[in-house]
CSV table of C-alpha atoms in Angstrom, one decimal:
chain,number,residue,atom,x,y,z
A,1,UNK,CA,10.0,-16.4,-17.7
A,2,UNK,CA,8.0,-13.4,-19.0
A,3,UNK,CA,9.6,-11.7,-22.4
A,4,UNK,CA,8.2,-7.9,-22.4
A,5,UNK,CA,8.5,-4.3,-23.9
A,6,UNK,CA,6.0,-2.8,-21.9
A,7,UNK,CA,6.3,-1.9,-18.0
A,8,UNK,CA,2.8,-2.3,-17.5
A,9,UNK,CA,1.9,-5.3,-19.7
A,10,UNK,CA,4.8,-7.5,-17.5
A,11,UNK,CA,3.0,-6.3,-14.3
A,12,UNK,CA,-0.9,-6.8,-15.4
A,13,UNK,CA,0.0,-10.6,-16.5
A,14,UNK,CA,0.3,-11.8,-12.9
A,15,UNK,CA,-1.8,-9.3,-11.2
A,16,UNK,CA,-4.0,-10.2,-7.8
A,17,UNK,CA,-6.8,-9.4,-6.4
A,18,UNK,CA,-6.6,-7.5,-3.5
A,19,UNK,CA,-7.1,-9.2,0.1
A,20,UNK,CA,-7.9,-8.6,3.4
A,21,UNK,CA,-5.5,-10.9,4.6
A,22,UNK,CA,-4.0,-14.4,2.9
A,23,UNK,CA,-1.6,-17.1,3.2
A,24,UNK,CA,0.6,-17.4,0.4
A,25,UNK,CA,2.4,-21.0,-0.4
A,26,UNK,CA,3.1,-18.9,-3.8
A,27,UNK,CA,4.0,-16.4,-5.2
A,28,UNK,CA,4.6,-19.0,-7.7
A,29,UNK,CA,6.4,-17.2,-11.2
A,30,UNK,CA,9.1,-15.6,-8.0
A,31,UNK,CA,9.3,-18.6,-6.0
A,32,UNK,CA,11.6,-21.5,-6.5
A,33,UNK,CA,10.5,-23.2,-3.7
A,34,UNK,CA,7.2,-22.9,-1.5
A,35,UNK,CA,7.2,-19.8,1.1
A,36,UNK,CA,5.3,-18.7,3.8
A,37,UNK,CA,4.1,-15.1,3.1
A,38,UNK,CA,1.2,-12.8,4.5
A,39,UNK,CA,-0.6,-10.6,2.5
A,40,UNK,CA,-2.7,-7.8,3.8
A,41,UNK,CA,-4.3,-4.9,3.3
A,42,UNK,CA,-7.7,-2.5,3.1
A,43,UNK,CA,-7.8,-2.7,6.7
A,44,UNK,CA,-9.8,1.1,6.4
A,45,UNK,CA,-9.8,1.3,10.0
A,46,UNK,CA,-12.7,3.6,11.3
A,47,UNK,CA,-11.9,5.4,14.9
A,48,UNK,CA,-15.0,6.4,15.1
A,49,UNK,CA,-17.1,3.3,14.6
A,50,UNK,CA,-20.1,3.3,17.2
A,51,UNK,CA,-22.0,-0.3,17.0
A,52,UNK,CA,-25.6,1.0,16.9
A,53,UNK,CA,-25.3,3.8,14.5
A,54,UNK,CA,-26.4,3.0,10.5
A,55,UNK,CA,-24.2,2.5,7.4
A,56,UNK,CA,-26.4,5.4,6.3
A,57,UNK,CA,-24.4,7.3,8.7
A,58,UNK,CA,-21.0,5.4,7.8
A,59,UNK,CA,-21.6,4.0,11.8
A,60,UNK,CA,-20.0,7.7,13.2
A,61,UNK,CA,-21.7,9.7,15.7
A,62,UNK,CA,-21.2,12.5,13.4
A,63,UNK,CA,-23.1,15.2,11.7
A,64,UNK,CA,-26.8,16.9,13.0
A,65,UNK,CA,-28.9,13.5,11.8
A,66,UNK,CA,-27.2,10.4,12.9
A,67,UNK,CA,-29.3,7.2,12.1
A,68,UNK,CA,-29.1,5.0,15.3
A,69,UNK,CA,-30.5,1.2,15.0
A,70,UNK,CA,-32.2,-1.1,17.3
A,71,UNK,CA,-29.0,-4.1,16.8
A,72,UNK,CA,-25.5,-2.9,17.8
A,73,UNK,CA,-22.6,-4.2,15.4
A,74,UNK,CA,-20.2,-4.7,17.7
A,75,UNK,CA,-18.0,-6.5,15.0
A,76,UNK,CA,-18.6,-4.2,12.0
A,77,UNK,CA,-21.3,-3.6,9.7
A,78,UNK,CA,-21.7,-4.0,6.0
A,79,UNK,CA,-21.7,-1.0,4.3
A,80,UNK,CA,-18.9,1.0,6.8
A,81,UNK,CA,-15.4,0.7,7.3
A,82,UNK,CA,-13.9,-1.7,9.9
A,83,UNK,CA,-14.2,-1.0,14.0
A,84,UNK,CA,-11.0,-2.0,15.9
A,85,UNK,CA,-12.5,-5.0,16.6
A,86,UNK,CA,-12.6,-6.4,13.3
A,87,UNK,CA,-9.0,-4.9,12.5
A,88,UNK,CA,-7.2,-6.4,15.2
A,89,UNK,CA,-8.8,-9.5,15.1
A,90,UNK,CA,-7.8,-10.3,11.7
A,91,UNK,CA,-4.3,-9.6,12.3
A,92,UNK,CA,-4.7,-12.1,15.4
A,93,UNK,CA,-6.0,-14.7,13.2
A,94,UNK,CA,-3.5,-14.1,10.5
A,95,UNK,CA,-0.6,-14.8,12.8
A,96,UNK,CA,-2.5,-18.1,14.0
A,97,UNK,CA,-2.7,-19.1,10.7
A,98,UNK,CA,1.0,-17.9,9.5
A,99,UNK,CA,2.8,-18.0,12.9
A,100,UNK,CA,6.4,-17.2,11.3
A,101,UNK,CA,6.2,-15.7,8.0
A,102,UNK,CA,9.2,-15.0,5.8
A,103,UNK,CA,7.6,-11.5,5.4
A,104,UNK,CA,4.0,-9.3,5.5
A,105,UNK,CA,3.2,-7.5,2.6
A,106,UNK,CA,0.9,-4.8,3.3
A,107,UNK,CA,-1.1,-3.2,0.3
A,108,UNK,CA,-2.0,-0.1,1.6
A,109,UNK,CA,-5.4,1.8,2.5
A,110,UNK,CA,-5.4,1.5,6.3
A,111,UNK,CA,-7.4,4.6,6.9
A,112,UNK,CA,-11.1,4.4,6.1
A,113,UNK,CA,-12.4,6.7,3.8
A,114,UNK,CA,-13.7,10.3,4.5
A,115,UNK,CA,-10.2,10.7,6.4
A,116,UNK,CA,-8.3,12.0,3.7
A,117,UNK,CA,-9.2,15.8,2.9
A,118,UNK,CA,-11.2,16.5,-0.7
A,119,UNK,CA,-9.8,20.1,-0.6
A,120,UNK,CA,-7.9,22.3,1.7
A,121,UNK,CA,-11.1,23.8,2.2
A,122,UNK,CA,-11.6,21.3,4.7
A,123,UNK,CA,-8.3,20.1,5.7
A,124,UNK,CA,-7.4,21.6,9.1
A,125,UNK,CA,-4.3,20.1,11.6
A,126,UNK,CA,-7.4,18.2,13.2
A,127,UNK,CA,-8.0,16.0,9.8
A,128,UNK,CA,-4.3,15.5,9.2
A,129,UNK,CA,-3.9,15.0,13.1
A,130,UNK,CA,-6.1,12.4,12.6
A,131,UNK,CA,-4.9,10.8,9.6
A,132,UNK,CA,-1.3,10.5,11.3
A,133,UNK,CA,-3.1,8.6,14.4
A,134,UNK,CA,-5.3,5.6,12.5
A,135,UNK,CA,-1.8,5.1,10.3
A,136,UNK,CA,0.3,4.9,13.7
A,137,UNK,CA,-2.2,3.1,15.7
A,138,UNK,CA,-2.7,0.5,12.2
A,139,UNK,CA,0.9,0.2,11.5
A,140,UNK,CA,1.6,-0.5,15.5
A,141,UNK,CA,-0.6,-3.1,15.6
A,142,UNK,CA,0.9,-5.0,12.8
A,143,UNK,CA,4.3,-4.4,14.1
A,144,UNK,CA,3.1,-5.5,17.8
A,145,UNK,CA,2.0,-9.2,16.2
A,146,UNK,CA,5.1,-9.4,14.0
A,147,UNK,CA,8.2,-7.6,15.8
A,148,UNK,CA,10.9,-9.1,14.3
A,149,UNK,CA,9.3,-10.0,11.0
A,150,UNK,CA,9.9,-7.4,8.0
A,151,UNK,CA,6.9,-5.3,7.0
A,152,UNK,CA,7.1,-3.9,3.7
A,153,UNK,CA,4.3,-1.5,2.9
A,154,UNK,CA,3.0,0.5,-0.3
A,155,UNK,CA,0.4,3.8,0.3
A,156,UNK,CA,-3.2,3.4,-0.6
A,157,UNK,CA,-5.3,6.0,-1.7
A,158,UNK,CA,-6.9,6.8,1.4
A,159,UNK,CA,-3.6,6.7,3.1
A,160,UNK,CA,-2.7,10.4,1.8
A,161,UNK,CA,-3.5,13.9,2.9
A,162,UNK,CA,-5.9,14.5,0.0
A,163,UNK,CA,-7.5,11.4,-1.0
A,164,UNK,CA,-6.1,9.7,-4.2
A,165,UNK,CA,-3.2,13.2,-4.6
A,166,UNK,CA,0.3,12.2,-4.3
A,167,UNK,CA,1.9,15.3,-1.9
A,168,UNK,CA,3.1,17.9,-3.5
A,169,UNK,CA,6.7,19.0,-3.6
A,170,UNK,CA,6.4,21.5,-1.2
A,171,UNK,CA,4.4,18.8,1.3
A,172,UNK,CA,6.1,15.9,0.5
A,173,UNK,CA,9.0,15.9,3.0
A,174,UNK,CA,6.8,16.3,6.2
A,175,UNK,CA,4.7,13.3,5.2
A,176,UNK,CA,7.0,11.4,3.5
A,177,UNK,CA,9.6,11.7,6.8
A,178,UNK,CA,6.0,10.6,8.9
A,179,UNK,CA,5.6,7.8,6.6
A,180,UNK,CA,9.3,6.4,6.6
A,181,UNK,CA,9.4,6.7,10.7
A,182,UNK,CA,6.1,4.3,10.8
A,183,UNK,CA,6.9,2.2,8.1
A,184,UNK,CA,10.3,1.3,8.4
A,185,UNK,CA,12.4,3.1,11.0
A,186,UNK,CA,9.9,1.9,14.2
A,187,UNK,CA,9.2,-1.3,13.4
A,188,UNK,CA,12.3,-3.5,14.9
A,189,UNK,CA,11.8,-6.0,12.0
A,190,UNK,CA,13.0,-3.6,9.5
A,191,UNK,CA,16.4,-2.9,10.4
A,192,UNK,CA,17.1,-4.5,7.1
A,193,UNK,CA,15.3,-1.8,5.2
A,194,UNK,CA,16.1,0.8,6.8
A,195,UNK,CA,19.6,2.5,4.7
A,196,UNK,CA,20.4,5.7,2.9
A,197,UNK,CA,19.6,4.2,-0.3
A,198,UNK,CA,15.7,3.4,0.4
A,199,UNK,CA,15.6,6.6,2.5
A,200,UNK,CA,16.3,8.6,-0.4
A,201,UNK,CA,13.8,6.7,-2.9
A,202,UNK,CA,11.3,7.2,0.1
A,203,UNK,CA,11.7,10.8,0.7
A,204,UNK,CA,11.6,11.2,-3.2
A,205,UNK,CA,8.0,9.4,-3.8
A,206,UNK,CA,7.6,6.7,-0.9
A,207,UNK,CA,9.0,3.8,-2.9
A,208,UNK,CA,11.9,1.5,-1.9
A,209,UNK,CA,13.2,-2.1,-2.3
A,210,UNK,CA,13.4,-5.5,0.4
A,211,UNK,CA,15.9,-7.9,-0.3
A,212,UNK,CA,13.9,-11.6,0.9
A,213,UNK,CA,16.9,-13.0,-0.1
A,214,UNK,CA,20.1,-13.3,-2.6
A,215,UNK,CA,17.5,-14.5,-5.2
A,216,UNK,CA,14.4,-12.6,-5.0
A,217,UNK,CA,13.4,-8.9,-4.6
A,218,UNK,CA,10.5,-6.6,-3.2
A,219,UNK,CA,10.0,-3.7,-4.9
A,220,UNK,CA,7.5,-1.5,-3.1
A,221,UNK,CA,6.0,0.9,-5.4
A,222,UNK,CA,3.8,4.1,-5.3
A,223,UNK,CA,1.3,3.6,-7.9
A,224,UNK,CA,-0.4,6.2,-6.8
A,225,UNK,CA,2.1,9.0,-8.7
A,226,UNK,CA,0.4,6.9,-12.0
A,227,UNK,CA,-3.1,6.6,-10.7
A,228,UNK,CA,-5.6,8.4,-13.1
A,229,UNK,CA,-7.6,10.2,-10.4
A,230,UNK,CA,-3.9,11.8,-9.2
A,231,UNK,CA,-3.3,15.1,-10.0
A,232,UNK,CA,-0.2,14.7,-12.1
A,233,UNK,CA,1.1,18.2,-11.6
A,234,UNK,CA,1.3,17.3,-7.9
A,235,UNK,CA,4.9,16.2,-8.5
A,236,UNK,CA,5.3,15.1,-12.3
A,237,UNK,CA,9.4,14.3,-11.7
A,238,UNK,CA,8.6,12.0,-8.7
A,239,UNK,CA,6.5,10.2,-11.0
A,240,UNK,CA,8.5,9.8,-13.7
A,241,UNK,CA,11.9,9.6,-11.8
A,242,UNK,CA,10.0,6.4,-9.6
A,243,UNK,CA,9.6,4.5,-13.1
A,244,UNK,CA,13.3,5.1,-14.3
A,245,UNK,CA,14.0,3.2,-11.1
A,246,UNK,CA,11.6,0.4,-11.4
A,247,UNK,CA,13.3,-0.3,-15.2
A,248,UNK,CA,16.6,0.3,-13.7
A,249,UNK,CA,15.9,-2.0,-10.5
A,250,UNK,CA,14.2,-4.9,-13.3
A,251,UNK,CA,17.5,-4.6,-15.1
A,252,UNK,CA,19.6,-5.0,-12.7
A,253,UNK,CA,17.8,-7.6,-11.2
A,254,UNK,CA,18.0,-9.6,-14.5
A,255,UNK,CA,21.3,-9.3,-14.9
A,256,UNK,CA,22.3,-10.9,-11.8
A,257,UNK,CA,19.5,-13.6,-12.4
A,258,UNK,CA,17.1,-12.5,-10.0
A,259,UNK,CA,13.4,-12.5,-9.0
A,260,UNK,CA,11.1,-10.0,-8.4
A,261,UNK,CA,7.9,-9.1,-6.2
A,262,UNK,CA,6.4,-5.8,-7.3
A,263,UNK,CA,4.3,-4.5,-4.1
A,264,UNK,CA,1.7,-1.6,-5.3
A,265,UNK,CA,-1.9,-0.1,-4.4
A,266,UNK,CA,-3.0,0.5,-7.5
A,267,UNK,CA,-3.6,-1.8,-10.3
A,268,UNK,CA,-3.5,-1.2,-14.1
A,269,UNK,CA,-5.6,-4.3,-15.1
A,270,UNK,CA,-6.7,-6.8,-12.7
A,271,UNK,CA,-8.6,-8.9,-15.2
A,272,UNK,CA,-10.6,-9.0,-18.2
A,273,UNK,CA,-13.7,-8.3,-16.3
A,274,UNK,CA,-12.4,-5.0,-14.9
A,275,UNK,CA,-13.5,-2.4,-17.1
A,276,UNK,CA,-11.8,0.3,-15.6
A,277,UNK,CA,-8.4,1.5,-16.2
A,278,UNK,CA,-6.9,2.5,-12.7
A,279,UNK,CA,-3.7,4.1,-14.5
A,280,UNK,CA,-3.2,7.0,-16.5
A,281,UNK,CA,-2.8,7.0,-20.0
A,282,UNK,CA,0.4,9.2,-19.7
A,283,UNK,CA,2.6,5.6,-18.0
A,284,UNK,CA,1.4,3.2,-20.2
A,285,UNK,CA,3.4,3.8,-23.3
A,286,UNK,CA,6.7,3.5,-20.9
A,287,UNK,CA,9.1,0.6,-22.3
A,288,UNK,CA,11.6,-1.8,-21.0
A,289,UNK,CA,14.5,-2.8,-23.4
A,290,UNK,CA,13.1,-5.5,-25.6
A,291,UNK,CA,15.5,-8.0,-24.4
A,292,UNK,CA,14.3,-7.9,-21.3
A,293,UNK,CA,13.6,-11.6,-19.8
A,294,UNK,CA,12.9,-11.6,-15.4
A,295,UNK,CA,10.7,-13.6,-13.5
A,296,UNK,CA,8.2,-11.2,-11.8
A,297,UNK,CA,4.7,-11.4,-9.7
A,298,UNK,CA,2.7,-8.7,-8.6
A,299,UNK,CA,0.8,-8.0,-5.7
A,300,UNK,CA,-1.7,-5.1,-5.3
């Protein structure tokens, strides 16, 4: 049991590393008793991987001076993001190794980088046309190995229109409707999920809750509205609105003697050896009541 004033500081005590895919007998400050969980995420899958072009040239056929080399890569190569080969694969092995998991808890980034736009200088309906297809084809392919299993997913930075920028207000509905269809409303395991309640949460900033059971609670959050690299006028109520609910979703969770799973992206500490601070100074002076006393882990 973790005694805290601070949001953040109750988060960065049982942070993870991020992985590409895991087995979890854990989640061990939630968990009474041993569960079967996946964990997955940074899949960054690249469409356009060809096997004989050069991390120089991040493996596309793109651009007027394409590096070509004499080995093909069929099944990726360092340096450039992964082929479908290496993404589906993985999700094959991962339901080998956890046949029937409770639930899959995917931390975000499924679109490799140099999807998302840097401007609107360059962000035609071609760019977003694409972003839209590597998250369907991604989120499909998890759903196709896991039909009935809930998926509960959190955005990564490279999963936005503009890389590492929240939507704005005036964007937010189109993508956030997009997001909810893939996430939760087409994938038969998440039936669950899918109500009015998380719907509204969703449409507000792409956060929501899974109940695993009557004891323990997922809270899928969107870190990225208190990443430091995110334009915080994008949509400064979303932001701050999304941390009223994660006090207000702790409380009520500790009240009724529950345990919680917090799901996010983007990490404010990982460990002592991570020198950079990933949120922004403006949410880290955000407190909880200083009675507060809940069993949490976090995975991001």
């Amino acid at each position: 049991v973790v005694s805290t004033q601070s949001t953040w500081d109750i988060i960065k005590g049982y942070m993870m590393k991020s992985l590409v895919f895991g087995m979890f007998l854990v989640l061990n400050a939630v968990l009474a008793k041993e569960h079967q969980v996946l964990v997955l995420g940074d899949f960054h899958l690249n469409e356009d991987y060809v096997d004989n072009v050069s991390e120089r040239s991040d493996c596309k056929n793109e651009g007027k001076h394409v590096i070509y080399t004499p080995d093909k890569a069929p099944w990726g190569r360092f340096g450039c993001d992964s082929p479908y080969s290496v993404v589906r694969s993985s999700i094959i092995r991962a339901k080998k190794v956890v046949s029937n998991p409770e639930f899959v808890l995917v931390i975000g980034d499924l679109v490799a980088h140099k999807v998302s736009c840097k401007d609107a200088s360059e962000c035609d309906n071609k760019r977003r046309e694409k972003l839209r297809r590597v998250l369907t084809n991604a989120t499909k392919e998890l759903s196709s190995r896991f039909p009935m299993t809930p998926i509960i997913h959190t955005t990564g930075n490279t999963d936005v229109v503009y890389h590492n920028q929240v939507p704005k207000k005036k964007e937010k509905s189109e993508y956030y409707s997009f997001l909810y269809d893939i996430y939760i409303k087409n994938h038969p395991g998440n039936r669950a999920i899918d109500n009015s309640e998380n719907k509204m949460t969703f449409m507000n900033g792409g956060y929501y809750y899974y109940d695993a059971n009557n004891k323990i609670r997922v809270l899928a959050i969107n870190s990225l509205y208190f990443f430091k690299h995110n334009d915080h006028h994008n949509d400064p109520d979303a932001a701050d609105e999304q941390m009223k609910w994660i006090e207000k979703q702790l409380s009520l969770l500790h009240s009724k003697g529950r345990k919680a799973v917090l799901l996010m992206h983007v990490p404010k500490d990982i460990d002592k050896s991570d020198t950079e601070a990933h949120i922004s100074v403006s949410y880290t002076h955000l407190t909880l009541p200083t009675n507060r006393e809940v069993q949490i882990s976090v995975v991001a």
